[in-house]
């Protein structure tokens, strides 16, 4: 499993995952109001926190995308990416089980949305695995660094 | 033989320091190769062993019954500690080369220090990301044309049958033919609409309602026989939001055209293009 700590692998994974987060963030940053309604559509949160999420989540996605892409505090960025992906997957799973039509974050007029929700979970899982790989397996380097030193606590 | 390899590498390193020119470079390459090999062999294994032994005695006082036959330890008295392979190098060279300027420290202290440094840095970076997101989100939400309520107050998503009604392009065209005053609202950009739109449609951007949804427009929409909202494609969330907004301004629930202009054009219906 030492190959998972290869720093070139981490850079490549960071570029891919960072690019995905940046692409996801740009529309929401341009206009957060549809995001407000999309989060409402999941029917999981009360009214108050939904606005907080709609205001701040796109910017966190942007920062995480930049951090992963450019390698700026990549592990911290991977931590937040993992947290967001875990919450997205959990919300999709809940709605998939409930049978609520939530497809790709949009309102849907199609009865096949429940299936789409499961596909979205399958789409998000590899991204979560990538984020966890960057977070857990610290790349080896020639000299020890505070953030990325291999440490015995794992 | 337990520490022979480490001693050998260290000895060569010391001799290398006293060389000059190309021989020094070549010898340094060999030292680096051996050091990396020992580090890979000993570093991970040594770190794991150190972690398991916490709290541990000083490593130079311990036997290592589980070690391999070949080079499984740093030379005495160089410590094997978590995350301090580089430190062991320096300690070894100075101790063998001249007078020791660094004395070995108890392994527990170094392990705890390494743990603390990494944990602190990771937590610091994580918190920095959070603070940056909060600052950017707050600043962006204070912009005049983007303000969302900081805390939602019972907002509901648009509901079919309450805020809007759905219809397909053929039905929309039939509506246009049967009623004298049907207003089509196009939520696309001006550039997209210039390539083709529903005949007589007016542009209305959801992100600029504050400026575009004037009293005159509301009055015109209120007098119309029907209002049909459409966008570019099958995803009608923006059109549904616009419909909800119009309803909040006192209009009857508008129609939202499923499939958008793409479906209208694909149905072979009449298209108005901007004269070039």
GROMACS .gro file of C-alpha atoms in nm:
model
  430
    1UNK     CA    1   0.000   0.000   0.000
    2UNK     CA    2   0.304   0.227   0.000
    3UNK     CA    3   0.222   0.332  -0.356
    4UNK     CA    4  -0.077   0.520  -0.214
    5UNK     CA    5   0.172   0.753  -0.049
    6UNK     CA    6   0.342   0.839  -0.377
    7UNK     CA    7   0.349   1.214  -0.401
    8UNK     CA    8   0.304   1.219  -0.777
    9UNK     CA    9  -0.010   1.013  -0.737
   10UNK     CA   10  -0.133   1.262  -0.478
   11UNK     CA   11  -0.063   1.551  -0.713
   12UNK     CA   12  -0.250   1.383  -0.995
   13UNK     CA   13  -0.546   1.298  -0.774
   14UNK     CA   14  -0.543   1.652  -0.638
   15UNK     CA   15  -0.557   1.799  -0.987
   16UNK     CA   16  -0.850   1.578  -1.089
   17UNK     CA   17  -1.052   1.624  -0.771
   18UNK     CA   18  -0.967   1.994  -0.751
   19UNK     CA   19  -1.084   2.045  -1.106
   20UNK     CA   20  -1.415   1.876  -1.028
   21UNK     CA   21  -1.471   2.096  -0.724
   22UNK     CA   22  -1.384   2.411  -0.915
   23UNK     CA   23  -1.626   2.319  -1.192
   24UNK     CA   24  -1.898   2.249  -0.935
   25UNK     CA   25  -1.836   2.577  -0.756
   26UNK     CA   26  -1.835   2.824  -1.043
   27UNK     CA   27  -2.209   2.808  -1.118
   28UNK     CA   28  -2.305   2.828  -0.754
   29UNK     CA   29  -2.079   3.123  -0.689
   30UNK     CA   30  -2.224   3.307  -0.988
   31UNK     CA   31  -2.575   3.270  -0.848
   32UNK     CA   32  -2.646   3.096  -0.517
   33UNK     CA   33  -3.025   3.129  -0.534
   34UNK     CA   34  -3.091   2.808  -0.727
   35UNK     CA   35  -2.868   2.632  -0.476
   36UNK     CA   36  -3.097   2.754  -0.201
   37UNK     CA   37  -3.390   2.585  -0.364
   38UNK     CA   38  -3.192   2.272  -0.445
   39UNK     CA   39  -3.095   2.228  -0.081
   40UNK     CA   40  -3.458   2.284   0.012
   41UNK     CA   41  -3.555   2.011  -0.226
   42UNK     CA   42  -3.363   1.756  -0.021
   43UNK     CA   43  -3.607   1.819   0.265
   44UNK     CA   44  -3.343   1.744   0.526
   45UNK     CA   45  -3.268   2.079   0.687
   46UNK     CA   46  -3.487   2.344   0.844
   47UNK     CA   47  -3.513   2.687   0.687
   48UNK     CA   48  -3.241   2.864   0.884
   49UNK     CA   49  -2.931   2.658   0.807
   50UNK     CA   50  -3.019   2.626   0.439
   51UNK     CA   51  -2.934   2.987   0.370
   52UNK     CA   52  -2.609   2.951   0.561
   53UNK     CA   53  -2.516   2.655   0.347
   54UNK     CA   54  -2.613   2.829   0.024
   55UNK     CA   55  -2.401   3.132   0.117
   56UNK     CA   56  -2.084   2.956   0.230
   57UNK     CA   57  -2.071   2.613   0.069
   58UNK     CA   58  -1.982   2.735  -0.284
   59UNK     CA   59  -1.685   2.927  -0.145
   60UNK     CA   60  -1.564   2.628   0.049
   61UNK     CA   61  -1.588   2.425  -0.271
   62UNK     CA   62  -1.386   2.689  -0.452
   63UNK     CA   63  -1.115   2.697  -0.186
   64UNK     CA   64  -1.102   2.318  -0.166
   65UNK     CA   65  -1.073   2.298  -0.544
   66UNK     CA   66  -0.788   2.547  -0.550
   67UNK     CA   67  -0.614   2.380  -0.258
   68UNK     CA   68  -0.629   2.038  -0.419
   69UNK     CA   69  -0.533   2.165  -0.762
   70UNK     CA   70  -0.242   2.380  -0.651
   71UNK     CA   71  -0.129   2.164  -0.360
   72UNK     CA   72  -0.189   2.438  -0.103
   73UNK     CA   73  -0.247   2.261   0.228
   74UNK     CA   74  -0.370   1.968   0.027
   75UNK     CA   75  -0.452   1.745   0.322
   76UNK     CA   76  -0.670   2.009   0.484
   77UNK     CA   77  -0.842   2.060   0.149
   78UNK     CA   78  -0.890   1.683   0.123
   79UNK     CA   79  -1.040   1.684   0.471
   80UNK     CA   80  -1.305   1.937   0.371
   81UNK     CA   81  -1.362   1.761   0.040
   82UNK     CA   82  -1.422   1.436   0.226
   83UNK     CA   83  -1.658   1.606   0.467
   84UNK     CA   84  -1.863   1.764   0.188
   85UNK     CA   85  -1.874   1.450  -0.022
   86UNK     CA   86  -1.980   1.244   0.278
   87UNK     CA   87  -2.266   1.483   0.348
   88UNK     CA   88  -2.372   1.486  -0.021
   89UNK     CA   89  -2.371   1.107  -0.035
   90UNK     CA   90  -2.564   1.081   0.289
   91UNK     CA   91  -2.827   1.328   0.165
   92UNK     CA   92  -2.860   1.147  -0.167
   93UNK     CA   93  -2.890   0.811   0.007
   94UNK     CA   94  -3.158   0.939   0.241
   95UNK     CA   95  -3.361   1.079  -0.047
   96UNK     CA   96  -3.301   0.775  -0.263
   97UNK     CA   97  -3.441   0.557   0.014
   98UNK     CA   98  -3.731   0.796   0.074
   99UNK     CA   99  -3.810   0.803  -0.295
  100UNK     CA  100  -3.794   1.182  -0.311
  101UNK     CA  101  -3.719   1.311  -0.660
  102UNK     CA  102  -3.385   1.479  -0.638
  103UNK     CA  103  -3.179   1.455  -0.951
  104UNK     CA  104  -2.847   1.625  -1.011
  105UNK     CA  105  -2.945   1.902  -0.773
  106UNK     CA  106  -3.230   2.014  -1.000
  107UNK     CA  107  -3.607   1.989  -0.975
  108UNK     CA  108  -3.721   1.712  -1.185
  109UNK     CA  109  -4.030   1.622  -1.377
  110UNK     CA  110  -3.918   1.266  -1.431
  111UNK     CA  111  -4.024   0.966  -1.227
  112UNK     CA  112  -3.683   0.806  -1.280
  113UNK     CA  113  -3.513   1.040  -1.038
  114UNK     CA  114  -3.487   0.780  -0.765
  115UNK     CA  115  -3.265   0.583  -0.994
  116UNK     CA  116  -3.068   0.895  -1.071
  117UNK     CA  117  -3.012   0.950  -0.701
  118UNK     CA  118  -2.849   0.608  -0.672
  119UNK     CA  119  -2.634   0.683  -0.977
  120UNK     CA  120  -2.529   1.008  -0.819
  121UNK     CA  121  -2.420   0.819  -0.508
  122UNK     CA  122  -2.213   0.588  -0.727
  123UNK     CA  123  -2.067   0.892  -0.897
  124UNK     CA  124  -1.969   1.058  -0.569
  125UNK     CA  125  -1.817   0.751  -0.405
  126UNK     CA  126  -1.498   0.743  -0.618
  127UNK     CA  127  -1.448   1.110  -0.543
  128UNK     CA  128  -1.478   1.038  -0.173
  129UNK     CA  129  -1.225   0.757  -0.202
  130UNK     CA  130  -0.983   0.989  -0.380
  131UNK     CA  131  -1.025   1.255  -0.112
  132UNK     CA  132  -0.971   1.003   0.167
  133UNK     CA  133  -0.661   0.870  -0.006
  134UNK     CA  134  -0.508   1.217  -0.014
  135UNK     CA  135  -0.608   1.273   0.347
  136UNK     CA  136  -0.493   0.948   0.502
  137UNK     CA  137  -0.184   0.845   0.307
  138UNK     CA  138   0.081   1.108   0.362
  139UNK     CA  139   0.327   1.132   0.073
  140UNK     CA  140   0.684   1.038   0.154
  141UNK     CA  141   0.947   1.301   0.109
  142UNK     CA  142   1.319   1.326   0.158
  143UNK     CA  143   1.293   1.557   0.455
  144UNK     CA  144   1.029   1.564   0.726
  145UNK     CA  145   0.775   1.845   0.709
  146UNK     CA  146   0.537   1.938   0.985
  147UNK     CA  147   0.217   1.878   0.791
  148UNK     CA  148   0.326   1.576   0.594
  149UNK     CA  149   0.576   1.392   0.813
  150UNK     CA  150   0.503   1.025   0.835
  151UNK     CA  151   0.396   0.980   1.187
  152UNK     CA  152   0.327   0.685   1.406
  153UNK     CA  153  -0.023   0.785   1.507
  154UNK     CA  154  -0.176   0.610   1.207
  155UNK     CA  155   2.629  -0.680   1.225
  156UNK     CA  156   2.323  -0.525   1.369
  157UNK     CA  157   2.424  -0.171   1.298
  158UNK     CA  158   2.698  -0.237   1.052
  159UNK     CA  159   2.520  -0.096   0.750
  160UNK     CA  160   2.431   0.225   0.923
  161UNK     CA  161   2.785   0.265   1.050
  162UNK     CA  162   2.921   0.197   0.702
  163UNK     CA  163   2.697   0.457   0.542
  164UNK     CA  164   2.785   0.707   0.808
  165UNK     CA  165   3.152   0.642   0.768
  166UNK     CA  166   3.134   0.700   0.397
  167UNK     CA  167   2.935   1.017   0.460
  168UNK     CA  168   3.204   1.151   0.688
  169UNK     CA  169   3.476   1.069   0.436
  170UNK     CA  170   3.268   1.232   0.163
  171UNK     CA  171   3.261   1.555   0.357
  172UNK     CA  172   3.638   1.565   0.337
  173UNK     CA  173   3.646   1.516  -0.039
  174UNK     CA  174   3.629   1.778  -0.307
  175UNK     CA  175   3.512   1.803  -0.664
  176UNK     CA  176   3.373   1.516  -0.867
  177UNK     CA  177   3.471   1.234  -0.628
  178UNK     CA  178   3.271   1.409  -0.360
  179UNK     CA  179   2.967   1.423  -0.585
  180UNK     CA  180   2.993   1.057  -0.677
  181UNK     CA  181   3.044   0.949  -0.318
  182UNK     CA  182   2.755   1.167  -0.204
  183UNK     CA  183   2.530   0.997  -0.458
  184UNK     CA  184   2.621   0.658  -0.318
  185UNK     CA  185   2.566   0.776   0.039
  186UNK     CA  186   2.228   0.921  -0.055
  187UNK     CA  187   2.122   0.598  -0.224
  188UNK     CA  188   2.217   0.388   0.074
  189UNK     CA  189   2.061   0.633   0.315
  190UNK     CA  190   1.732   0.629   0.125
  191UNK     CA  191   1.738   0.252   0.116
  192UNK     CA  192   1.801   0.232   0.487
  193UNK     CA  193   1.541   0.497   0.553
  194UNK     CA  194   1.278   0.312   0.354
  195UNK     CA  195   1.373  -0.013   0.518
  196UNK     CA  196   1.411   0.126   0.866
  197UNK     CA  197   1.200   0.439   0.862
  198UNK     CA  198   0.857   0.291   0.826
  199UNK     CA  199   0.941  -0.020   1.024
  200UNK     CA  200   1.118   0.183   1.286
  201UNK     CA  201   0.836   0.434   1.312
  202UNK     CA  202   0.578   0.163   1.356
  203UNK     CA  203   0.790  -0.009   1.617
  204UNK     CA  204   0.843   0.318   1.800
  205UNK     CA  205   0.474   0.386   1.799
  206UNK     CA  206   0.402   0.048   1.947
  207UNK     CA  207   0.661   0.093   2.219
  208UNK     CA  208   0.541   0.427   2.348
  209UNK     CA  209   0.631   0.508   2.620
  210UNK     CA  210   0.969   0.359   2.535
  211UNK     CA  211   1.318   0.350   2.674
  212UNK     CA  212   1.597   0.503   2.479
  213UNK     CA  213   1.634   0.291   2.164
  214UNK     CA  214   2.010   0.252   2.195
  215UNK     CA  215   1.957   0.064   2.520
  216UNK     CA  216   1.723  -0.190   2.363
  217UNK     CA  217   1.788  -0.512   2.186
  218UNK     CA  218   1.588  -0.571   1.873
  219UNK     CA  219   1.497  -0.938   1.854
  220UNK     CA  220   1.263  -0.887   1.561
  221UNK     CA  221   1.516  -0.719   1.334
  222UNK     CA  222   1.629  -0.858   1.002
  223UNK     CA  223   1.970  -1.010   0.949
  224UNK     CA  224   2.075  -0.724   0.731
  225UNK     CA  225   2.111  -0.373   0.866
  226UNK     CA  226   1.810  -0.327   1.080
  227UNK     CA  227   1.924  -0.052   1.306
  228UNK     CA  228   2.085   0.285   1.316
  229UNK     CA  229   2.435   0.294   1.460
  230UNK     CA  230   2.466   0.347   1.832
  231UNK     CA  231   2.384   0.586   1.983
  232UNK     CA  232   2.169   0.731   1.699
  233UNK     CA  233   1.805   0.724   1.798
  234UNK     CA  234   1.523   0.558   1.604
  235UNK     CA  235   1.228   0.784   1.651
  236UNK     CA  236   0.908   0.875   1.476
  237UNK     CA  237   0.955   1.119   1.190
  238UNK     CA  238   1.318   1.195   1.274
  239UNK     CA  239   1.519   1.000   1.020
  240UNK     CA  240   1.690   1.321   0.919
  241UNK     CA  241   1.770   1.396   1.277
  242UNK     CA  242   1.928   1.056   1.320
  243UNK     CA  243   2.157   1.129   1.023
  244UNK     CA  244   2.283   1.451   1.176
  245UNK     CA  245   2.332   1.299   1.517
  246UNK     CA  246   2.526   1.008   1.371
  247UNK     CA  247   2.758   1.219   1.159
  248UNK     CA  248   2.840   1.466   1.433
  249UNK     CA  249   2.892   1.197   1.690
  250UNK     CA  250   3.128   0.992   1.480
  251UNK     CA  251   3.296   1.277   1.296
  252UNK     CA  252   3.394   1.514   1.571
  253UNK     CA  253   3.262   1.571   1.917
  254UNK     CA  254   2.895   1.506   1.956
  255UNK     CA  255   2.703   1.829   1.941
  256UNK     CA  256   2.365   1.665   1.973
  257UNK     CA  257   2.282   1.422   2.241
  258UNK     CA  258   2.012   1.162   2.198
  259UNK     CA  259   1.686   1.250   2.362
  260UNK     CA  260   1.427   1.010   2.495
  261UNK     CA  261   1.215   0.867   2.210
  262UNK     CA  262   0.885   0.945   2.379
  263UNK     CA  263   0.956   1.318   2.375
  264UNK     CA  264   1.040   1.315   2.004
  265UNK     CA  265   0.738   1.105   1.920
  266UNK     CA  266   0.507   1.328   2.116
  267UNK     CA  267   0.666   1.633   1.957
  268UNK     CA  268   0.618   1.493   1.607
  269UNK     CA  269   0.258   1.409   1.687
  270UNK     CA  270   0.196   1.752   1.822
  271UNK     CA  271   0.356   1.929   1.528
  272UNK     CA  272   0.163   1.738   1.269
  273UNK     CA  273  -0.167   1.754   1.448
  274UNK     CA  274  -0.132   2.121   1.518
  275UNK     CA  275  -0.046   2.204   1.160
  276UNK     CA  276  -0.326   1.997   1.018
  277UNK     CA  277  -0.583   2.147   1.252
  278UNK     CA  278  -0.447   2.493   1.181
  279UNK     CA  279  -0.480   2.446   0.805
  280UNK     CA  280  -0.827   2.301   0.838
  281UNK     CA  281  -0.940   2.596   1.045
  282UNK     CA  282  -0.778   2.836   0.798
  283UNK     CA  283  -0.987   2.691   0.518
  284UNK     CA  284  -1.300   2.736   0.725
  285UNK     CA  285  -1.216   3.095   0.811
  286UNK     CA  286  -1.135   3.177   0.448
  287UNK     CA  287  -1.467   3.031   0.331
  288UNK     CA  288  -1.656   3.229   0.595
  289UNK     CA  289  -1.482   3.553   0.499
  290UNK     CA  290  -1.536   3.507   0.126
  291UNK     CA  291  -1.897   3.396   0.164
  292UNK     CA  292  -1.980   3.690   0.389
  293UNK     CA  293  -1.811   3.940   0.158
  294UNK     CA  294  -1.986   3.798  -0.148
  295UNK     CA  295  -2.326   3.801   0.019
  296UNK     CA  296  -2.286   4.167   0.106
  297UNK     CA  297  -2.271   4.260  -0.262
  298UNK     CA  298  -2.583   4.453  -0.365
  299UNK     CA  299  -2.718   4.215  -0.629
  300UNK     CA  300  -2.642   3.891  -0.447
  301UNK     CA  301  -2.785   3.930  -0.103
  302UNK     CA  302  -2.947   3.624   0.044
  303UNK     CA  303  -3.107   3.630   0.385
  304UNK     CA  304  -2.849   3.519   0.643
  305UNK     CA  305  -3.100   3.293   0.806
  306UNK     CA  306  -3.380   3.143   0.599
  307UNK     CA  307  -3.732   3.226   0.700
  308UNK     CA  308  -3.960   2.948   0.595
  309UNK     CA  309  -3.883   2.960   0.223
  310UNK     CA  310  -4.033   2.680   0.025
  311UNK     CA  311  -3.915   2.547  -0.309
  312UNK     CA  312  -4.141   2.606  -0.609
  313UNK     CA  313  -4.418   2.350  -0.626
  314UNK     CA  314  -4.594   2.233  -0.936
  315UNK     CA  315  -4.962   2.305  -0.918
  316UNK     CA  316  -4.902   2.584  -0.668
  317UNK     CA  317  -4.634   2.812  -0.809
  318UNK     CA  318  -4.636   2.698  -1.173
  319UNK     CA  319  -4.784   2.454  -1.420
  320UNK     CA  320  -4.582   2.245  -1.660
  321UNK     CA  321  -4.652   2.213  -2.029
  322UNK     CA  322  -4.459   2.088  -2.328
  323UNK     CA  323  -4.370   2.299  -2.637
  324UNK     CA  324  -4.658   2.170  -2.847
  325UNK     CA  325  -4.905   2.264  -2.575
  326UNK     CA  326  -4.737   2.603  -2.539
  327UNK     CA  327  -4.773   2.663  -2.912
  328UNK     CA  328  -5.138   2.562  -2.898
  329UNK     CA  329  -5.187   2.806  -2.612
  330UNK     CA  330  -5.020   3.078  -2.814
  331UNK     CA  331  -5.254   3.010  -3.105
  332UNK     CA  332  -5.571   2.990  -2.903
  333UNK     CA  333  -5.538   3.287  -2.668
  334UNK     CA  334  -5.490   3.644  -2.790
  335UNK     CA  335  -5.240   3.763  -2.530
  336UNK     CA  336  -4.987   3.499  -2.426
  337UNK     CA  337  -4.656   3.634  -2.299
  338UNK     CA  338  -4.344   3.420  -2.333
  339UNK     CA  339  -4.056   3.497  -2.097
  340UNK     CA  340  -3.709   3.383  -2.202
  341UNK     CA  341  -3.461   3.339  -1.912
  342UNK     CA  342  -3.159   3.287  -2.138
  343UNK     CA  343  -2.889   3.540  -2.210
  344UNK     CA  344  -2.924   3.795  -2.488
  345UNK     CA  345  -2.658   3.618  -2.692
  346UNK     CA  346  -2.845   3.289  -2.675
  347UNK     CA  347  -3.177   3.454  -2.756
  348UNK     CA  348  -3.024   3.624  -3.059
  349UNK     CA  349  -2.969   3.285  -3.220
  350UNK     CA  350  -3.338   3.207  -3.189
  351UNK     CA  351  -3.634   3.240  -2.954
  352UNK     CA  352  -4.007   3.189  -2.937
  353UNK     CA  353  -4.171   3.458  -3.152
  354UNK     CA  354  -4.255   3.763  -2.944
  355UNK     CA  355  -4.078   3.636  -2.630
  356UNK     CA  356  -3.933   3.889  -2.385
  357UNK     CA  357  -3.602   3.839  -2.209
  358UNK     CA  358  -3.610   3.825  -1.830
  359UNK     CA  359  -3.302   3.719  -1.635
  360UNK     CA  360  -3.367   3.556  -1.297
  361UNK     CA  361  -3.040   3.688  -1.159
  362UNK     CA  362  -3.131   4.047  -1.244
  363UNK     CA  363  -3.494   4.059  -1.137
  364UNK     CA  364  -3.432   4.355  -0.913
  365UNK     CA  365  -3.376   4.573  -1.219
  366UNK     CA  366  -3.582   4.398  -1.484
  367UNK     CA  367  -3.902   4.316  -1.298
  368UNK     CA  368  -4.045   4.664  -1.316
  369UNK     CA  369  -4.394   4.776  -1.228
  370UNK     CA  370  -4.476   4.816  -1.599
  371UNK     CA  371  -4.370   4.462  -1.673
  372UNK     CA  372  -4.568   4.329  -1.380
  373UNK     CA  373  -4.871   4.516  -1.499
  374UNK     CA  374  -4.830   4.376  -1.851
  375UNK     CA  375  -4.792   4.023  -1.717
  376UNK     CA  376  -5.091   4.066  -1.492
  377UNK     CA  377  -5.312   4.157  -1.788
  378UNK     CA  378  -5.192   3.871  -2.008
  379UNK     CA  379  -5.409   3.568  -2.072
  380UNK     CA  380  -5.118   3.338  -1.989
  381UNK     CA  381  -4.750   3.365  -1.907
  382UNK     CA  382  -4.509   3.094  -2.025
  383UNK     CA  383  -4.153   3.082  -1.893
  384UNK     CA  384  -3.880   2.888  -2.068
  385UNK     CA  385  -3.504   2.847  -2.057
  386UNK     CA  386  -3.245   2.672  -2.265
  387UNK     CA  387  -3.277   2.307  -2.173
  388UNK     CA  388  -3.452   2.037  -1.979
  389UNK     CA  389  -3.344   2.165  -1.637
  390UNK     CA  390  -3.614   2.408  -1.539
  391UNK     CA  391  -3.514   2.498  -1.186
  392UNK     CA  392  -3.439   2.862  -1.272
  393UNK     CA  393  -3.768   2.892  -1.463
  394UNK     CA  394  -3.954   2.743  -1.168
  395UNK     CA  395  -3.787   2.991  -0.935
  396UNK     CA  396  -3.886   3.275  -1.165
  397UNK     CA  397  -4.242   3.147  -1.173
  398UNK     CA  398  -4.246   3.138  -0.794
  399UNK     CA  399  -4.115   3.494  -0.785
  400UNK     CA  400  -4.387   3.612  -1.024
  401UNK     CA  401  -4.649   3.446  -0.811
  402UNK     CA  402  -4.508   3.620  -0.504
  403UNK     CA  403  -4.570   3.946  -0.691
  404UNK     CA  404  -4.937   3.861  -0.717
  405UNK     CA  405  -4.959   3.700  -1.059
  406UNK     CA  406  -5.144   3.381  -1.136
  407UNK     CA  407  -4.918   3.072  -1.149
  408UNK     CA  408  -4.731   3.092  -1.481
  409UNK     CA  409  -4.657   2.801  -1.713
  410UNK     CA  410  -4.309   2.653  -1.732
  411UNK     CA  411  -4.223   2.498  -2.065
  412UNK     CA  412  -4.055   2.162  -2.015
  413UNK     CA  413  -3.749   2.106  -2.233
  414UNK     CA  414  -3.686   2.475  -2.284
  415UNK     CA  415  -3.609   2.635  -2.617
  416UNK     CA  416  -3.417   2.325  -2.726
  417UNK     CA  417  -3.737   2.123  -2.717
  418UNK     CA  418  -3.931   2.404  -2.889
  419UNK     CA  419  -3.684   2.414  -3.178
  420UNK     CA  420  -3.664   2.035  -3.195
  421UNK     CA  421  -4.045   2.020  -3.231
  422UNK     CA  422  -4.018   2.218  -3.554
  423UNK     CA  423  -4.212   2.513  -3.416
  424UNK     CA  424  -4.175   2.870  -3.533
  425UNK     CA  425  -3.852   3.040  -3.429
  426UNK     CA  426  -3.774   3.408  -3.433
  427UNK     CA  427  -3.419   3.502  -3.509
  428UNK     CA  428  -3.258   3.838  -3.461
  429UNK     CA  429  -3.200   4.005  -3.800
  430UNK     CA  430  -2.825   4.039  -3.854
   0.00000   0.00000   0.00000
